[in-house]
């Protein structure tokens, strides 16, 4: 099947061709016709399957055929959980609208709002936004959602995990009841299904791959290792393999900084990216990694969504995520668009239950290996780590004090509280600090 057979206009087909694509991916093949028919869609698609184009292309087609008003109101809204994902989505929108009379912009916290406001005042058709900055500007009466025709919730599962449910509810109330709704999620938890039921109207379910599965092109392996030997092992793997581009995930921001410093001390160029870093520092680190100036990018789970790194060969879990679904998102940074990739996990005794949960989720037994000199500690406890990991994530206990800064990067001083499902009630892109940033 070709893109042309999906009913896309010549202008969009030209833009798609300029990006080097000739055939639609499974999610694009299934979702684009339904969206063009103006149906609500609930889509399950792994990262790296082309889902962004799956909703961007038909939205551009719909809006380009509509009547252009003198002052362009926002007609399509794409909500994302993180700045990086918002920027990536907007890059796609700009690329695919190159030959259309469509204007777009992106807004998120952590940067000065003035340039964003200036662009909005000139009128835009498509707005890509994180929830906190969107509500902030709306509360300042600097934008209106009264003319929204199409709403997209991208990485909806991540938005709920990061505590955006309240803000999503507020945003829903600001838009017309009659609109097209598109919800894209890599995983389908009970909370996602509840959200879909509250937003979508007679939705069509689209599945490119079974939920919670991993891409077949990704080779997965576990290295059993003593916790205190992890740093030495990861340096050995990268050095011996002469790997030039490696994305490493840690559970905490401080852990990312520590590992980054030890990598540099070992002669491996590295940079860290997490919520305590300024937007400028995050952008610089990512740019250096993409260009090859930085061999290792050490990240918290904020980077599991929105990092578009073509042909990334290696992903390493320095620590396993305590939320099984995050494993799928992490390793989904490699093996994208049909390319092969390798995902390695360094697993200590206290992560045994995390590994068991991950294997149950993805439905496979991940092969394991022990390297001489880096053996696991036979006397170590297999009890999982009890302290808070990630500042307000689902494992937050009622008695633990959460981190004072959010992992979406907005230096949030709001306190997270655990509810019955252990999800944070506050969000990570808060309005209280947006103006200060």
Coordinates of C-alpha atoms in Angstrom, one line a residue:
X1 CA 0.0 0.0 0.0
X2 CA 1.2 3.5 -0.8
X3 CA 0.5 6.8 1.0
X4 CA -1.4 8.0 -2.1
X5 CA -3.9 5.1 -1.7
X6 CA -4.8 6.5 1.8
X7 CA -6.4 9.5 0.1
X8 CA -3.8 12.1 1.1
X9 CA -3.4 15.3 -1.0
X10 CA -0.5 15.9 -3.4
X11 CA 0.9 18.6 -1.2
X12 CA 1.1 16.2 1.8
X13 CA 2.4 13.3 -0.4
X14 CA 5.2 15.6 -1.6
X15 CA 6.2 16.4 2.0
X16 CA 6.1 12.8 2.9
X17 CA 8.3 11.9 0.0
X18 CA 10.8 14.6 1.0
X19 CA 11.1 12.9 4.3
X20 CA 12.2 9.7 2.6
X21 CA 9.1 7.7 3.2
X22 CA 7.4 5.6 0.5
X23 CA 5.1 3.2 2.3
X24 CA 2.9 3.7 5.4
X25 CA 3.6 1.8 8.5
X26 CA 0.9 -0.5 9.9
X27 CA -0.4 2.1 12.4
X28 CA -0.5 4.8 9.6
X29 CA -2.3 2.4 7.2
X30 CA -5.0 1.7 9.8
X31 CA -5.3 5.1 11.5
X32 CA -5.2 7.6 8.6
X33 CA -8.4 6.5 6.8
X34 CA -10.3 6.4 10.0
X35 CA -9.2 9.9 11.1
X36 CA -10.0 11.2 7.6
X37 CA -13.5 9.8 8.1
X38 CA -13.7 12.0 11.2
X39 CA -14.0 9.1 13.6
X40 CA -12.7 9.1 17.2
X41 CA -9.7 6.7 17.4
X42 CA -8.2 4.8 20.3
X43 CA -4.8 3.6 19.1
X44 CA -2.3 1.3 20.6
X45 CA 1.1 1.6 19.0
X46 CA 4.6 1.1 20.2
X47 CA 7.1 4.0 20.1
X48 CA 9.0 4.0 16.8
X49 CA 6.1 2.7 14.7
X50 CA 5.3 6.0 13.0
X51 CA 2.3 6.9 15.1
X52 CA 3.1 10.7 15.0
X53 CA 2.6 10.8 11.2
X54 CA -0.4 8.5 11.8
X55 CA -2.3 11.4 13.3
X56 CA -0.4 14.4 11.8
X57 CA -1.0 13.6 8.2
X58 CA -4.8 13.3 8.3
X59 CA -5.1 16.3 10.6
X60 CA -3.2 18.4 8.1
X61 CA -5.5 17.1 5.3
X62 CA -8.6 17.9 7.2
X63 CA -7.5 21.4 8.3
X64 CA -6.1 22.3 4.8
X65 CA -9.5 21.6 3.3
X66 CA -11.4 23.7 5.8
X67 CA -12.2 27.3 5.5
X68 CA -9.3 29.6 6.4
X69 CA -10.5 32.4 8.7
X70 CA -8.8 35.8 8.7
X71 CA -7.5 35.4 12.2
X72 CA -6.4 31.8 12.6
X73 CA -8.0 30.2 15.7
X74 CA -6.4 27.1 17.2
X75 CA -8.3 24.3 15.4
X76 CA -6.2 21.2 16.4
X77 CA -4.6 20.6 19.8
X78 CA -1.9 17.9 20.4
X79 CA -1.2 17.3 24.1
X80 CA 2.0 15.6 25.1
X81 CA 3.5 14.8 28.5
X82 CA 7.0 16.1 28.0
X83 CA 8.8 19.0 26.3
X84 CA 11.0 16.7 24.2
X85 CA 8.0 14.9 22.8
X86 CA 6.2 18.2 22.1
X87 CA 9.1 19.5 20.2
X88 CA 9.4 16.2 18.2
X89 CA 5.7 16.3 17.3
X90 CA 5.9 19.9 16.2
X91 CA 8.9 19.1 14.0
X92 CA 6.8 16.5 12.3
X93 CA 3.9 18.9 11.8
X94 CA 6.2 21.5 10.3
X95 CA 7.9 19.0 8.0
X96 CA 4.6 17.5 6.7
X97 CA 2.9 20.9 6.3
X98 CA 5.8 22.4 4.2
X99 CA 3.6 22.8 1.1
X100 CA 0.3 23.7 2.9
X101 CA -1.1 27.0 4.2
X102 CA -1.1 25.7 7.7
X103 CA 0.6 27.4 10.7
X104 CA 1.6 25.6 13.9
X105 CA 3.6 26.2 17.0
X106 CA 4.7 24.4 20.2
X107 CA 4.4 25.6 23.8
X108 CA 5.9 24.1 27.0
X109 CA 7.3 25.2 30.3
X110 CA 10.9 25.8 31.4
X111 CA 11.4 28.6 28.8
X112 CA 10.3 32.2 28.5
X113 CA 6.7 32.4 27.4
X114 CA 7.1 35.6 25.4
X115 CA 8.1 34.1 22.0
X116 CA 5.4 31.5 22.4
X117 CA 2.8 34.2 23.0
X118 CA 4.0 36.3 20.1
X119 CA 3.5 33.3 17.7
X120 CA 0.1 32.6 19.1
X121 CA -1.0 36.2 18.6
X122 CA -0.2 35.8 14.9
X123 CA -2.6 32.9 14.7
X124 CA -1.9 29.2 14.5
X125 CA -4.0 26.3 13.2
X126 CA -2.3 23.5 15.1
X127 CA -0.9 23.8 18.7
X128 CA 1.3 21.2 20.3
X129 CA 1.5 21.7 24.0
X130 CA 2.3 20.3 27.4
X131 CA -0.7 20.7 29.8
X132 CA 0.8 23.0 32.4
X133 CA 2.0 25.7 30.0
X134 CA -1.3 25.4 28.0
X135 CA -3.4 26.1 31.1
X136 CA -1.0 28.8 32.2
X137 CA -1.4 30.8 29.0
X138 CA -5.1 30.2 28.9
X139 CA -5.5 31.5 32.5
X140 CA -3.6 34.6 31.3
X141 CA -6.2 34.9 28.5
X142 CA -3.4 34.6 25.9
X143 CA -5.0 31.7 24.0
X144 CA -8.4 30.2 23.4
X145 CA -9.5 26.6 22.8
X146 CA -13.0 27.6 21.9
X147 CA -12.6 26.6 18.2
X148 CA -10.8 23.3 18.6
X149 CA -12.0 20.7 16.1
X150 CA -9.5 17.9 16.7
X151 CA -7.9 16.9 20.0
X152 CA -4.9 14.4 20.2
X153 CA -3.7 12.9 23.4
X154 CA -0.2 11.6 22.5
X155 CA 1.4 9.1 24.9
X156 CA -1.7 9.2 27.0
X157 CA -0.5 6.5 29.4
X158 CA 2.6 8.6 30.2
X159 CA 0.4 11.7 30.9
X160 CA -1.6 9.7 33.5
X161 CA 1.6 8.3 35.0
X162 CA 3.0 11.8 35.3
X163 CA -0.1 13.0 37.1
X164 CA -1.8 15.1 34.4
X165 CA -5.3 13.7 34.8
X166 CA -6.6 16.9 36.6
X167 CA -5.2 19.2 34.0
X168 CA -6.6 17.0 31.2
X169 CA -10.0 17.3 32.8
X170 CA -9.6 21.1 33.0
X171 CA -8.6 21.3 29.3
X172 CA -11.5 19.2 28.2
X173 CA -13.9 21.8 29.8
X174 CA -12.3 24.6 27.7
X175 CA -13.1 23.0 24.4
X176 CA -16.3 22.5 22.3
X177 CA -18.1 19.3 23.2
X178 CA -18.4 18.5 19.5
X179 CA -14.9 17.6 18.3
X180 CA -12.9 14.7 17.0
X181 CA -10.8 12.9 19.6
X182 CA -7.7 10.8 19.0
X183 CA -6.0 9.0 21.9
X184 CA -2.6 7.3 21.3
X185 CA -1.0 5.1 23.9
X186 CA 1.7 2.5 24.0
X187 CA 0.0 0.6 26.8
X188 CA -3.7 0.1 27.8
X189 CA -4.0 0.2 31.5
X190 CA -7.4 0.3 33.3
X191 CA -6.8 4.1 33.8
X192 CA -6.3 4.6 30.1
X193 CA -9.5 2.7 29.3
X194 CA -11.4 4.9 31.8
X195 CA -9.9 8.0 30.2
X196 CA -10.9 6.9 26.8
X197 CA -14.4 6.2 27.9
X198 CA -14.7 9.7 29.3
X199 CA -13.4 11.5 26.2
X200 CA -14.0 9.4 23.1
X201 CA -17.3 9.0 21.3
X202 CA -17.9 5.6 19.7
X203 CA -14.2 5.2 19.1
X204 CA -12.6 2.7 16.7
X205 CA -9.8 0.7 18.2
X206 CA -6.6 0.5 16.2
X207 CA -3.8 -1.8 17.2
X208 CA -0.5 -1.9 15.3
X209 CA 0.9 -4.5 17.6
X210 CA -0.4 -6.3 20.7
X211 CA -0.3 -4.0 23.7
X212 CA 2.8 -4.0 26.0
X213 CA 4.9 -6.0 23.6
X214 CA 8.4 -5.1 22.4
X215 CA 9.6 -4.6 18.9
X216 CA 10.9 -7.9 17.4
X217 CA 13.9 -6.1 16.0
X218 CA 15.3 -5.4 19.5
X219 CA 17.7 -7.9 20.9
X220 CA 17.2 -8.0 24.7
X221 CA 19.6 -9.3 27.3
X222 CA 20.1 -9.2 31.1
X223 CA 23.4 -9.0 32.9
X224 CA 23.2 -10.3 36.5
X225 CA 25.6 -8.2 38.5
X226 CA 26.2 -7.0 42.1
X227 CA 24.8 -3.6 42.6
X228 CA 28.1 -2.0 43.5
X229 CA 29.7 -3.4 40.3
X230 CA 27.3 -1.9 37.9
X231 CA 29.3 1.2 37.0
X232 CA 32.4 -0.9 36.2
X233 CA 30.4 -3.3 34.1
X234 CA 28.7 -0.6 32.0
X235 CA 32.0 1.1 31.4
X236 CA 33.5 -2.3 30.3
X237 CA 30.7 -3.0 28.0
X238 CA 30.8 0.3 26.3
X239 CA 34.6 0.4 26.1
X240 CA 35.1 -3.2 24.9
X241 CA 32.4 -2.9 22.4
X242 CA 33.7 0.5 21.2
X243 CA 30.0 1.6 21.2
X244 CA 29.7 5.1 19.8
X245 CA 26.0 5.9 20.7
X246 CA 24.5 4.5 23.8
X247 CA 21.3 5.7 25.7
X248 CA 21.5 4.8 29.4
X249 CA 18.6 4.9 31.8
X250 CA 18.8 5.5 35.5
X251 CA 16.0 5.6 38.0
X252 CA 16.9 9.0 39.6
X253 CA 18.3 12.4 38.5
X254 CA 21.2 12.2 41.0
X255 CA 22.0 8.7 39.8
X256 CA 22.2 10.0 36.2
X257 CA 24.6 12.8 37.3
X258 CA 26.8 10.4 39.2
X259 CA 27.0 7.9 36.4
X260 CA 27.7 10.6 33.9
X261 CA 30.7 11.9 35.9
X262 CA 32.1 8.4 36.3
X263 CA 31.8 7.8 32.5
X264 CA 33.7 11.0 31.8
X265 CA 36.4 10.0 34.3
X266 CA 36.7 6.8 32.4
X267 CA 37.4 8.6 29.2
X268 CA 33.9 8.1 27.8
X269 CA 32.2 11.3 26.6
X270 CA 28.8 11.6 28.3
X271 CA 26.0 14.0 29.1
X272 CA 22.9 13.7 31.4
X273 CA 19.4 14.7 30.6
X274 CA 16.7 14.9 33.3
X275 CA 14.2 17.3 34.9
X276 CA 16.7 19.3 37.0
X277 CA 18.5 20.3 33.8
X278 CA 17.5 23.5 32.1
X279 CA 15.8 23.3 28.7
X280 CA 19.0 24.7 27.1
X281 CA 21.2 22.1 28.8
X282 CA 18.8 19.3 27.7
X283 CA 18.7 20.5 24.1
X284 CA 22.5 20.9 24.0
X285 CA 23.0 17.4 25.4
X286 CA 20.6 15.8 23.0
X287 CA 22.1 17.7 20.0
X288 CA 25.6 16.5 21.0
X289 CA 24.4 12.9 21.3
X290 CA 22.7 13.0 17.9
X291 CA 25.8 14.5 16.2
X292 CA 28.1 12.0 17.8
X293 CA 30.0 14.4 19.9
X294 CA 28.7 12.6 23.0
X295 CA 28.9 8.8 23.1
X296 CA 26.6 8.2 26.1
X297 CA 23.4 10.0 27.0
X298 CA 22.4 9.2 30.6
X299 CA 18.7 9.9 31.2
X300 CA 15.8 9.4 33.5
X301 CA 12.5 8.2 32.2
X302 CA 11.6 11.6 30.9
X303 CA 13.7 10.6 27.8
X304 CA 11.7 7.4 27.2
X305 CA 9.2 9.5 25.4
X306 CA 9.9 12.0 22.7
X307 CA 13.6 11.3 21.9
X308 CA 13.8 10.6 18.2
X309 CA 17.3 9.3 17.5
X310 CA 17.5 7.6 14.1
X311 CA 19.3 4.2 14.1
X312 CA 20.1 4.3 17.8
X313 CA 22.0 1.0 18.3
X314 CA 22.2 0.5 22.1
X315 CA 19.9 1.2 25.1
X316 CA 21.1 0.1 28.5
X317 CA 19.0 0.0 31.7
X318 CA 21.6 0.8 34.3
X319 CA 18.7 0.3 36.7
X320 CA 15.4 -1.5 35.9
X321 CA 12.3 0.7 36.1
X322 CA 10.0 -0.1 38.9
X323 CA 7.1 0.4 36.5
X324 CA 7.0 -2.4 34.1
X325 CA 5.5 -0.5 31.2
X326 CA 8.4 2.0 31.3
X327 CA 10.7 -0.9 30.2
X328 CA 8.8 -1.1 26.9
X329 CA 9.1 2.7 26.4
X330 CA 12.8 2.8 27.3
X331 CA 13.9 0.1 24.9
X332 CA 11.6 1.4 22.3
X333 CA 14.2 4.1 21.6
X334 CA 16.1 1.5 19.6
X335 CA 14.8 -0.8 16.9
X336 CA 12.8 2.1 15.4
X337 CA 11.3 2.2 11.9
X338 CA 12.4 -1.4 11.1
X339 CA 16.0 -1.0 12.2
X340 CA 17.7 -3.5 14.6
X341 CA 18.8 -2.5 18.1
X342 CA 20.1 -3.9 21.3
X343 CA 18.6 -3.4 24.8
X344 CA 20.7 -4.5 27.8
X345 CA 19.7 -4.4 31.4
X346 CA 22.0 -4.5 34.4
X347 CA 20.1 -6.3 37.1
X348 CA 21.1 -6.6 40.8
X349 CA 19.4 -8.8 43.4
X350 CA 17.0 -6.1 44.6
X351 CA 15.6 -5.7 41.1
X352 CA 14.6 -9.4 40.8
X353 CA 10.9 -8.7 41.2
X354 CA 11.1 -5.8 38.7
X355 CA 12.6 -8.2 36.1
X356 CA 9.9 -10.8 36.8
X357 CA 7.2 -8.3 36.3
X358 CA 8.7 -7.0 33.1
X359 CA 9.0 -10.5 31.7
X360 CA 5.4 -11.2 32.6
X361 CA 4.3 -8.0 30.9
X362 CA 6.2 -8.5 27.6
X363 CA 5.5 -12.2 27.5
X364 CA 9.1 -13.5 27.1
X365 CA 11.9 -14.8 29.2
X366 CA 14.9 -12.5 28.7
X367 CA 18.2 -14.3 28.3
X368 CA 20.7 -13.5 31.0
X369 CA 24.5 -13.6 31.3
X370 CA 27.1 -13.2 34.1
X371 CA 30.5 -11.7 33.2
X372 CA 33.5 -12.8 35.2
X373 CA 34.6 -10.2 37.7
X374 CA 31.2 -8.7 37.8
X375 CA 29.2 -11.6 39.4
X376 CA 26.0 -10.9 41.4
X377 CA 26.3 -10.9 45.2
X378 CA 24.9 -14.2 46.4
X379 CA 24.2 -12.7 49.9
X380 CA 22.3 -9.6 48.6
X381 CA 18.6 -9.3 49.5
X382 CA 16.1 -9.7 46.7
X383 CA 13.7 -7.3 48.4
X384 CA 13.0 -4.3 46.1
X385 CA 14.2 -0.9 46.9
X386 CA 11.8 0.8 49.3
X387 CA 12.9 4.4 49.0
X388 CA 11.1 6.8 46.5
X389 CA 12.3 6.5 42.9
X390 CA 11.5 9.3 40.6
X391 CA 9.8 11.9 42.8
X392 CA 6.1 11.4 42.7
X393 CA 5.9 8.2 40.6
X394 CA 3.6 5.4 41.3
X395 CA 5.8 3.7 43.8
X396 CA 5.7 6.8 46.1
X397 CA 4.7 5.6 49.6
X398 CA 2.4 7.6 51.8
X399 CA 5.2 8.2 54.3
X400 CA 8.0 9.2 51.9
X401 CA 8.7 12.8 51.0
X402 CA 8.7 13.2 47.3
X403 CA 11.3 15.0 45.3
X404 CA 10.7 18.8 45.0
X405 CA 11.3 19.0 41.3
X406 CA 9.4 17.2 38.6
X407 CA 10.9 15.0 35.9
X408 CA 9.2 16.9 33.2
X409 CA 11.7 19.6 34.1
X410 CA 9.7 22.5 35.5
X411 CA 11.3 22.7 39.0
X412 CA 7.9 22.0 40.6
X413 CA 7.5 22.9 44.2
X414 CA 4.1 21.3 44.5
X415 CA 4.0 18.2 46.7
X416 CA 2.8 15.0 45.3
X417 CA 0.4 12.8 47.3
X418 CA -0.3 9.2 46.6
X419 CA -3.9 8.0 46.0
X420 CA -5.3 4.5 46.1
X421 CA -3.7 3.6 42.7
X422 CA -0.4 5.2 43.8
X423 CA -0.6 7.7 41.0
X424 CA 0.4 11.3 41.7
X425 CA -2.4 13.8 41.9
X426 CA -0.3 16.8 40.9
X427 CA 1.3 17.2 37.5
X428 CA 4.8 17.8 36.4
X429 CA 4.5 20.8 34.2
X430 CA 2.9 23.2 36.7
X431 CA 1.7 26.7 36.0
X432 CA 3.2 28.2 39.2
X433 CA 6.7 28.3 37.9
X434 CA 6.1 28.8 34.2
X435 CA 6.4 32.6 34.2
X436 CA 9.5 32.5 36.4
X437 CA 11.1 30.2 33.8

